[in-house]
Every structure is written in C-alpha cells, then in structure tokens.
mmCIF file of C-alpha atoms in Angstrom:
data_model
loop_
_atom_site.group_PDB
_atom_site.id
_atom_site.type_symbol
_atom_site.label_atom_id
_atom_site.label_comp_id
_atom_site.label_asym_id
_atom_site.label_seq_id
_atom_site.Cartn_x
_atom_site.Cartn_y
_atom_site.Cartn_z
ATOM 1 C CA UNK A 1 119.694 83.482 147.910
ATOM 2 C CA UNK A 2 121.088 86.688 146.797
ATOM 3 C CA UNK A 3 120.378 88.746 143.733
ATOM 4 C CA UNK A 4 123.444 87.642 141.837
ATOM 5 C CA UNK A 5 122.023 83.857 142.198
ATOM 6 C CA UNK A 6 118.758 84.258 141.320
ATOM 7 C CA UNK A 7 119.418 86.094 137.923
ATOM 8 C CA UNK A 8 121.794 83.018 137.416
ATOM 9 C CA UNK A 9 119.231 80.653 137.814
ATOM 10 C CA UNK A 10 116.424 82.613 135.902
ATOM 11 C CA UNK A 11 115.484 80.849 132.809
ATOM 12 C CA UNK A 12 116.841 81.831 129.834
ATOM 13 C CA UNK A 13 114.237 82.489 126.772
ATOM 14 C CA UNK A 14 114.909 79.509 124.235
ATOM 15 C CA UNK A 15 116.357 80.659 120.789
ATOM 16 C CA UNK A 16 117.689 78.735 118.179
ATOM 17 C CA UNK A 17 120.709 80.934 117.985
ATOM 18 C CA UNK A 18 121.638 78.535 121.770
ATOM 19 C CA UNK A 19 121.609 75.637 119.341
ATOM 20 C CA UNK A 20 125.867 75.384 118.861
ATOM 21 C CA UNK A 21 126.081 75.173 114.592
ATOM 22 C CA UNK A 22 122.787 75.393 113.593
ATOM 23 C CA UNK A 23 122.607 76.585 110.356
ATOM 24 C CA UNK A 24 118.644 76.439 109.467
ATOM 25 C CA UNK A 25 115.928 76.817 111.158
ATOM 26 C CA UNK A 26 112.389 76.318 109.325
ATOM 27 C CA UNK A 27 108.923 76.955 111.440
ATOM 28 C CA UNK A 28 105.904 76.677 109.665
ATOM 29 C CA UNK A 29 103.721 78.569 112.882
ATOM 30 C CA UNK A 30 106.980 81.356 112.316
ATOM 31 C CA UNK A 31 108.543 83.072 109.036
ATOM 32 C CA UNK A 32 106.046 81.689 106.802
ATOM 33 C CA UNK A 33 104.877 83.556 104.113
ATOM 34 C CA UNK A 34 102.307 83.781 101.199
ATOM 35 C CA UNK A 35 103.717 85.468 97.708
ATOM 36 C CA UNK A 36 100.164 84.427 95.319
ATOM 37 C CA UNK A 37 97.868 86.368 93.419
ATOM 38 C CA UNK A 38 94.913 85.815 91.432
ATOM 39 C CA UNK A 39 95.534 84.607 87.833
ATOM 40 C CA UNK A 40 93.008 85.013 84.976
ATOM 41 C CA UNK A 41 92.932 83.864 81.485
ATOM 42 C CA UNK A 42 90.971 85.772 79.253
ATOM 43 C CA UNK A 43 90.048 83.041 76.697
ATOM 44 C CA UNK A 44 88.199 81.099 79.567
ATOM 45 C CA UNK A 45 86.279 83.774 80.353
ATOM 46 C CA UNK A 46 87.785 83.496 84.222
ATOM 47 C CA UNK A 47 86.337 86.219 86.805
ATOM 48 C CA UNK A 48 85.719 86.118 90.723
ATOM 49 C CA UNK A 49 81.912 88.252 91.206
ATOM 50 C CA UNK A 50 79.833 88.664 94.381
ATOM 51 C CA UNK A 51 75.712 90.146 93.372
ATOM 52 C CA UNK A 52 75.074 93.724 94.333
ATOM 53 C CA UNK A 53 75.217 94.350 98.021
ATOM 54 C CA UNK A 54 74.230 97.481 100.377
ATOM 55 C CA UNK A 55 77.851 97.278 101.507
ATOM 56 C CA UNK A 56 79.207 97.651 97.965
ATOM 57 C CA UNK A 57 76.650 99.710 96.165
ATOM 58 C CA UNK A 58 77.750 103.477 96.262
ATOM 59 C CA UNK A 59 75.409 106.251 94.126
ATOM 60 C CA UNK A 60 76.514 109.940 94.430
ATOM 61 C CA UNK A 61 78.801 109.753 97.797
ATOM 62 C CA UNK A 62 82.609 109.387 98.236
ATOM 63 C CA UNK A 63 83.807 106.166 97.333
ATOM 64 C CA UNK A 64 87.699 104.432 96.107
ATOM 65 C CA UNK A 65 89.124 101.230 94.817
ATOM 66 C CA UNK A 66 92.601 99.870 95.151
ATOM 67 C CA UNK A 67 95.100 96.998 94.122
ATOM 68 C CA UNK A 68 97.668 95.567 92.431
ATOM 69 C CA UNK A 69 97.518 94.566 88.759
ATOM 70 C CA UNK A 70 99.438 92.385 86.189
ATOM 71 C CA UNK A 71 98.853 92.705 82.195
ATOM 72 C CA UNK A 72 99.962 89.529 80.165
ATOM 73 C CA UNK A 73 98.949 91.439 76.897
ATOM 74 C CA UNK A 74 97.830 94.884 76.291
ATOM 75 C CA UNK A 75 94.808 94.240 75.057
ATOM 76 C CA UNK A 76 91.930 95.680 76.718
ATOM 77 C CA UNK A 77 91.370 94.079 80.185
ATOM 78 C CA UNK A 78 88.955 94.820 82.815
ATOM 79 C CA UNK A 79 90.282 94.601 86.208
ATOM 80 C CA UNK A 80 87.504 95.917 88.625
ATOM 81 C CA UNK A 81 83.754 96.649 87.915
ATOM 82 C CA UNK A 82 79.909 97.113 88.402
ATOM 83 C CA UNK A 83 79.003 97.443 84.728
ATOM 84 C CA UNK A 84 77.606 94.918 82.380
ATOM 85 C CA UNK A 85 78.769 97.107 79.563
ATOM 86 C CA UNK A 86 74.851 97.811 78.751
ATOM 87 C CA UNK A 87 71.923 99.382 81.357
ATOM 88 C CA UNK A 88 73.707 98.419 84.241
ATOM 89 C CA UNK A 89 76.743 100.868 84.424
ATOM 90 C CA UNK A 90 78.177 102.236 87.682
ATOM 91 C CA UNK A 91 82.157 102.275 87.290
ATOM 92 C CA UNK A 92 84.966 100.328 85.831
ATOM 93 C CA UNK A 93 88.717 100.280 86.848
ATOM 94 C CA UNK A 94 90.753 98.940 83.599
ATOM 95 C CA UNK A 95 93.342 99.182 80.656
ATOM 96 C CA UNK A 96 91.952 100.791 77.820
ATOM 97 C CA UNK A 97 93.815 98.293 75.002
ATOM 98 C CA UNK A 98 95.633 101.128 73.537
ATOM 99 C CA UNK A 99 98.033 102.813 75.884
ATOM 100 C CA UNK A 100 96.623 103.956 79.222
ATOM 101 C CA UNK A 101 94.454 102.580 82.793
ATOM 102 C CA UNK A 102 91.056 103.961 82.972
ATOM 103 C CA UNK A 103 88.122 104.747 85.705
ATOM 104 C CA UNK A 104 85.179 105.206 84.393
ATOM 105 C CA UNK A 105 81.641 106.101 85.999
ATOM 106 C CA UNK A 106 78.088 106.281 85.186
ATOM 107 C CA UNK A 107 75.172 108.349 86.493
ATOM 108 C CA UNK A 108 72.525 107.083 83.972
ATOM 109 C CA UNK A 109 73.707 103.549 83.733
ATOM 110 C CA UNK A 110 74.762 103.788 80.079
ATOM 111 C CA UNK A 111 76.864 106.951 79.208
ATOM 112 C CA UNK A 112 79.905 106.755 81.030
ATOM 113 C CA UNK A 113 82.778 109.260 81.981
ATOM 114 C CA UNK A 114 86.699 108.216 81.757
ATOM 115 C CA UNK A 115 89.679 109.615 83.276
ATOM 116 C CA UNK A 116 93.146 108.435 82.003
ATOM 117 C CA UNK A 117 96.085 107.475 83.724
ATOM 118 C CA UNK A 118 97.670 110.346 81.443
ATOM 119 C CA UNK A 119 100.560 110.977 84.086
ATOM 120 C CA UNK A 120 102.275 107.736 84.228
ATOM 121 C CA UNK A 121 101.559 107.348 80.370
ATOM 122 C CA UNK A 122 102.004 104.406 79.223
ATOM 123 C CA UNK A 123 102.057 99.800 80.603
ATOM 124 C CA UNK A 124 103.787 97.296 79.794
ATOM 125 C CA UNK A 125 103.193 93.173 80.133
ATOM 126 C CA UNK A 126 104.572 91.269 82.814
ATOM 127 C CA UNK A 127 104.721 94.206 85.164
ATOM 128 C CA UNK A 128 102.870 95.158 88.578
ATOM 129 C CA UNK A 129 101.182 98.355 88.894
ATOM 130 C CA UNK A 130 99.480 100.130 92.052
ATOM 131 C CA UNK A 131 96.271 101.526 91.026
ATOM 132 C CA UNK A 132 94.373 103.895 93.124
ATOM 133 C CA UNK A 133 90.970 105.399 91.256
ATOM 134 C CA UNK A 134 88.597 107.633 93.331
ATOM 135 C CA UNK A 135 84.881 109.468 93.031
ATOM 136 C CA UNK A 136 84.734 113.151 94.989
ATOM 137 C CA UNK A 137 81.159 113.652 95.308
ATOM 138 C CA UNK A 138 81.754 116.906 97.233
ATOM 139 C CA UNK A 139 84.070 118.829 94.481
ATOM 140 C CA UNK A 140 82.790 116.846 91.477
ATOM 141 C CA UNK A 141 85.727 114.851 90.359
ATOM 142 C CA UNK A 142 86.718 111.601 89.384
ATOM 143 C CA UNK A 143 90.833 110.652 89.988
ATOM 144 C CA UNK A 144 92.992 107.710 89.233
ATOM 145 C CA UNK A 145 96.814 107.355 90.254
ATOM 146 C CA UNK A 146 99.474 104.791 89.420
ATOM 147 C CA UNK A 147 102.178 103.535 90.769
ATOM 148 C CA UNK A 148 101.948 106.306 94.035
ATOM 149 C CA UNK A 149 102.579 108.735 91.434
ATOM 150 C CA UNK A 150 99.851 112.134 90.905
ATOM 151 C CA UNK A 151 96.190 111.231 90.464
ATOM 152 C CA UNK A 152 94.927 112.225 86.864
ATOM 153 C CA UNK A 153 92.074 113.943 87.308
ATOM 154 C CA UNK A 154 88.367 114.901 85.131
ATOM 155 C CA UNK A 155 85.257 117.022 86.294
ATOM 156 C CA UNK A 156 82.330 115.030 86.590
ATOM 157 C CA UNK A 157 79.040 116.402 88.152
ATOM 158 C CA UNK A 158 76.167 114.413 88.088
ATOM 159 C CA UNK A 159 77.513 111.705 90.352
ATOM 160 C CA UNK A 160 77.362 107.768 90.225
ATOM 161 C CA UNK A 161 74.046 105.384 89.279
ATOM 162 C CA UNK A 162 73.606 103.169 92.648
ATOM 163 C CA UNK A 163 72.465 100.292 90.462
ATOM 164 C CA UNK A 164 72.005 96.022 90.325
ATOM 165 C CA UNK A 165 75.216 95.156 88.750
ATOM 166 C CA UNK A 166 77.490 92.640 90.332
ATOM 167 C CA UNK A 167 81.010 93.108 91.494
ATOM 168 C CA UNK A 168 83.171 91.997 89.192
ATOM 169 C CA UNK A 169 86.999 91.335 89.389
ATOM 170 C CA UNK A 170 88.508 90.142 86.346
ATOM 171 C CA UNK A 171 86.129 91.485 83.809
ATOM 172 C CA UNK A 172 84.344 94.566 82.467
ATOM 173 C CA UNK A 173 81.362 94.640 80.244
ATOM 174 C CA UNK A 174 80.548 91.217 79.105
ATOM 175 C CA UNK A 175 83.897 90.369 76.914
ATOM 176 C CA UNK A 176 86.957 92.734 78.572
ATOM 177 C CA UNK A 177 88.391 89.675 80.647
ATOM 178 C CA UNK A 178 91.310 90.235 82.531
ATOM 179 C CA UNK A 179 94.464 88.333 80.761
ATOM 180 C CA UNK A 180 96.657 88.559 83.631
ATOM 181 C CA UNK A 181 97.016 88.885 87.491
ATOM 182 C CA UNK A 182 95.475 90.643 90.427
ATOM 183 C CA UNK A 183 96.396 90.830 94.290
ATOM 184 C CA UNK A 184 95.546 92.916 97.556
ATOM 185 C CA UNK A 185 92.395 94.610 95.967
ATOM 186 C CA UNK A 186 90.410 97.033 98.609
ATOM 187 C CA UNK A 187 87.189 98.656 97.992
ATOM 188 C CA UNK A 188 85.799 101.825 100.531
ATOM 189 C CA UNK A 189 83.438 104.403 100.267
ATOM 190 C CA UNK A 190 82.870 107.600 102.691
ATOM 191 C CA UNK A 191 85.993 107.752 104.530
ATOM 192 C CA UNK A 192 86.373 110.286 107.508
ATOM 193 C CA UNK A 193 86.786 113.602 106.851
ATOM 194 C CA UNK A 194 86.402 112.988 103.497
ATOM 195 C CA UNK A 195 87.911 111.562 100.456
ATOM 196 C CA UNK A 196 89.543 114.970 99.038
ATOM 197 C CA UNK A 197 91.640 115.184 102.628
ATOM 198 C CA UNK A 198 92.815 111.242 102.697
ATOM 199 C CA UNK A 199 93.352 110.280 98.953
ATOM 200 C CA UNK A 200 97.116 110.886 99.299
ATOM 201 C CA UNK A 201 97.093 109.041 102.808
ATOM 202 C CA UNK A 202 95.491 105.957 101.550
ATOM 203 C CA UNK A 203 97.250 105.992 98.068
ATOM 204 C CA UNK A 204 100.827 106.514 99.599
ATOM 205 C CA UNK A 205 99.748 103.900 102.702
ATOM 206 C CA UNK A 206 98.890 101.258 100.173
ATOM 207 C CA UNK A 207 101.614 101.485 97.592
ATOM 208 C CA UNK A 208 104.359 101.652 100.647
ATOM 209 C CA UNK A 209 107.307 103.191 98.139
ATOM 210 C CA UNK A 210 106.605 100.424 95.716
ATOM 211 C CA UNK A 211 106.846 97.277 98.610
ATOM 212 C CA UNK A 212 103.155 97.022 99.271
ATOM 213 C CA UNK A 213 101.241 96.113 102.399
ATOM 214 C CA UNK A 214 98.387 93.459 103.557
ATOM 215 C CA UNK A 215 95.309 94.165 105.374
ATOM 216 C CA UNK A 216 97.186 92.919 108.654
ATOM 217 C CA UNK A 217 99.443 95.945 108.604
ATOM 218 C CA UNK A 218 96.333 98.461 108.506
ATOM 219 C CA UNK A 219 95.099 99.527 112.057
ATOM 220 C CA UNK A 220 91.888 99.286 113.247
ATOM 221 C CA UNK A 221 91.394 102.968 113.228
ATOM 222 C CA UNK A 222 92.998 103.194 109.974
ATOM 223 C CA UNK A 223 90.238 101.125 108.370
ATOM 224 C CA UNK A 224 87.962 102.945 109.781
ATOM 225 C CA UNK A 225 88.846 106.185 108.456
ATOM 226 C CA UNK A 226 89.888 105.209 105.117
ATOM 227 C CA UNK A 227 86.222 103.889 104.897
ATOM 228 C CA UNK A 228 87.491 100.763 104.336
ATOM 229 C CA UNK A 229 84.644 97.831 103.298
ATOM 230 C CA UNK A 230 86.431 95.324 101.614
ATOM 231 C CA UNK A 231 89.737 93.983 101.001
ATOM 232 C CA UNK A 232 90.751 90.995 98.892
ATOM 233 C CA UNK A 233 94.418 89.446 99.656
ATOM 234 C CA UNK A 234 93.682 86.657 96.907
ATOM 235 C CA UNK A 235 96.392 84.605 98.166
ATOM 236 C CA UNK A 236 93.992 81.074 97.495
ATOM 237 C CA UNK A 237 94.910 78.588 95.065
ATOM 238 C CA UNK A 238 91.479 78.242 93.627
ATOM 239 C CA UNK A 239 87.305 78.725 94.321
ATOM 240 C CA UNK A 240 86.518 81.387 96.833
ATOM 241 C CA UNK A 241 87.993 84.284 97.525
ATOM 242 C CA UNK A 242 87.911 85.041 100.993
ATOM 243 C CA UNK A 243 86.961 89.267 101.955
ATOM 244 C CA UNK A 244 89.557 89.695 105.046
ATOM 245 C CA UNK A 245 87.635 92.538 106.128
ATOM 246 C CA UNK A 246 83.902 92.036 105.526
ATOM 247 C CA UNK A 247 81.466 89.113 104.132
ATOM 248 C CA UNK A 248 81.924 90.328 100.312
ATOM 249 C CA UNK A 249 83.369 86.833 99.187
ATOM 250 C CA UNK A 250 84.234 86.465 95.487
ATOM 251 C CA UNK A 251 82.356 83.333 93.584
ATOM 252 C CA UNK A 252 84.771 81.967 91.205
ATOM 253 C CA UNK A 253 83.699 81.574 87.779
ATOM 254 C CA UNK A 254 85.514 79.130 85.250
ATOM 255 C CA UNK A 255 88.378 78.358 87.876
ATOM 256 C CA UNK A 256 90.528 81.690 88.065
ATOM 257 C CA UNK A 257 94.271 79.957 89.029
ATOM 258 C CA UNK A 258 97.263 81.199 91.499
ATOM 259 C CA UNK A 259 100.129 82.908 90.214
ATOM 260 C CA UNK A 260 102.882 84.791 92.018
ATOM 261 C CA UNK A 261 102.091 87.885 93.174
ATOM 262 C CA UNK A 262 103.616 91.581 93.782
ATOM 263 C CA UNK A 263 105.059 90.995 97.168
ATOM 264 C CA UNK A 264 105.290 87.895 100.096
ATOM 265 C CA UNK A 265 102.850 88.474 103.338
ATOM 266 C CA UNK A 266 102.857 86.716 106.249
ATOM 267 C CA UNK A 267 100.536 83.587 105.362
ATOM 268 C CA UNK A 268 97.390 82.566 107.680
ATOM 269 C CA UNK A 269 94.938 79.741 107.759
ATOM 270 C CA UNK A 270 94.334 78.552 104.176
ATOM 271 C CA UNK A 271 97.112 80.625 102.321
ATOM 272 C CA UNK A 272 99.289 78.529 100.072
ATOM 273 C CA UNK A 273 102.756 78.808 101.643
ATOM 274 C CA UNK A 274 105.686 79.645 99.043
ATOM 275 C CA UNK A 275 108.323 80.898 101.196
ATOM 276 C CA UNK A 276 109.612 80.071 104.882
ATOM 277 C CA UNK A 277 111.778 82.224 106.879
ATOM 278 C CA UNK A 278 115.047 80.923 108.573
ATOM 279 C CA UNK A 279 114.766 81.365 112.255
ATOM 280 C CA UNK A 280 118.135 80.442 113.244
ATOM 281 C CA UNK A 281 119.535 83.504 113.125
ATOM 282 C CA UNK A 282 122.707 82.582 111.737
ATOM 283 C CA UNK A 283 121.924 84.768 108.083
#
C-alpha cells in the first residue's frame, strides 16, 4: 500500500463540525461551566467558619488573603476574619460602613491596626471587587490593594497574635455579617522568597486584568511559591464549602445561599452548572 493510501485510509479525529448543518452542540463532560458564588444575608446571621488550625494560624511571619467580594449595602460587612471582635483578635479583611475596605491586625488580641483602601477610594453595591490584603513581617508593614490597583500601605511593628479564633468568612466580630457575595477566596502565608518580592505577582496573577482565574489555572509550582494554603472556589449551592487546595472546609452556619458570581470556570464534580459551551463549532 503506498503512502498516499494509507493517509487516505487513516482515521479521521471525530468533530462535530463533520456533522453536515449542525447548529448546536451541548456536552455536559465538555464546555460546561460554573458562574456561582457564595451569598450571605446579614439579618440571618449567615457565615461559612472552620476552628483554628496549624495550617491557618499565622503569628509574626509573612502571610496574605485574597478574593472576590460583592456589597448589597454599604453598611459595615465583614468579609474575611480570625477575630471575635473581643480577646481573640488576629486580622480582619472588610468594609468599614463608611467609605473604604479595611485589613486590620492584632498583636495583643484586642488593639488592632487598620490600613485603608485609600487609593481606590471609595465602593459601591452590586459591584465585584478584587481584594488583595497582606502582613510583611520582614519590613513591618501591613498592605491592602483593590481592584489590581496600588496596595495602600501602614507601618506596623509588633507583628500578628497567633491566637484560637476561628476562620470566619462572612463575618467579623460577632455582628459585622456580610450582606452580600463572596467567590474564589485564597488564604497563604510564607511564600518563597518572600512576600515583599511576590505581592505584585500574586495580586496581578489573581485579578487577571479584571477577568479572574480559578485554582485550576495556578501551577503546581505557582502554589507553592505564592505559599498558597487554601483556596475557596465557593461554587456549591449550599452546606460545605469544599477547600480545593487543602482540608480547611468551611461549616455552614444558618444556610449561606448561591448567587452568581464574578466570572464562569470550568465546573467539576459537585459544581452547579449554569452555562454550557457549544461544541459545534459553527459560532
């Protein structure tokens, strides 16, 4: 048989674009995708929490937190925290109730420091924002950033309390619930090198120029030098949220809801599917 023959009689790979007139093409194993995000409601006192963990506790070292967030009011909502708002403070990522995001930290367990989203100025409701908030225990400094924009920065050296408190998504203190909607959170803490040298990386990594990314599109040795430890996609309807990276899943407390979220992922076991891709190739 000669050459000519046998790359005639080689099988062709099967795509639907052979299928004469086919206009749609649905897979659910191909082009389907997730879009949720966790939704709270302040006035059931909703919140996903985990207890106090070596994995999440932190103390005086490098550390960062990470994630998309949704106000439905501007009053003051806590979005990530370990700090019962008493004895038990460590640091807070939140909105302030009067006009700008916050990260706070303690090294006592009461007092606490802030730095202010100054930069970007001021929210609004119904609006996703990229929040990146860091703790430099090398040059003494606590950041935040929104939005991929400059990190607002305030001098703070006597480092963080490694204490008890839970980790808390949805509230801060004991009465700053979260009224609104949360998605792709990440937590790490002592990345390589550094987090002075990779705070632009991982902020301008995980904001993407606005589009976002899920864990899936981080490499392995990306995670491992961004010190990554946890990372919440919070794509489930209801109940548990699943840690994609570690064993940090959230207990849900008073049945936090799904909402949409800032941008669609590919969906995997157990994702609620709200979009499917057409395959046919026709556009």
């Amino acid at each position: 048989m000669t050459a000519r023959a046998q790359t005639l009689l080689r099988p062709v790979p099967f795509s639907p674009k052979h299928i004469p007139g086919l206009k749609l093409w649905l897979r659910a194993d191909r082009g389907a995708q997730a879009g949720g995000a966790a939704q709270f409601t302040a006035a059931n006192s909703e919140s996903l929490s985990i207890a106090d963990n070596a994995s999440l506790s932190t103390g005086d070292i490098d550390f960062w937190v990470a994630g998309w967030f949704y106000l439905d009011d501007l009053s003051q909502r806590g979005f990530l925290s370990k700090d019962d708002g008493a004895t038990e403070r460590e640091w807070a990522l939140y909105y302030d109730g009067f006009s700008r995001f916050r990260f706070n930290v303690s090294a006592n367990g009461t007092f606490f420091f802030s730095v202010t989203a100054d930069t970007f100025g001021v929210p609004s409701t119904a609006t996703w924002y990229f929040l990146i908030a860091y703790h430099d225990a090398i040059n003494d400094v606590i950041k935040i950033s929104v939005n991929g924009g400059a990190f607002d920065s305030l001098a703070h050296a006597t480092g963080v309390r490694d204490g008890a408190a839970a980790f808390r998504m949805g509230l801060f203190g004991t009465t700053s619930y979260h009224n609104g909607r949360e998605a792709h959170v990440a937590f790490g803490k002592s990345p390589v090198g550094g987090i002075a040298a990779l705070a632009a990386t991982i902020r301008d990594r995980l904001y993407n120029s606005g589009n976002g990314i899920d864990y899936a599109s981080l490499s392995p040795a990306e995670k491992t030098q961004y010190g990554l430890v946890s990372w919440w996609r919070l794509q489930e309807v209801s109940g548990t949220r699943n840690d994609s990276h570690g064993t940090n899943h959230l207990t849900d407390n008073n049945t936090v809801t799904e909402a949409a979220g800032p941008f669609y992922v590919t969906a995997i076991a157990d994702d609620p599917v709200t979009r499917v891709l057409d395959q046919s190739g026709s556009g």
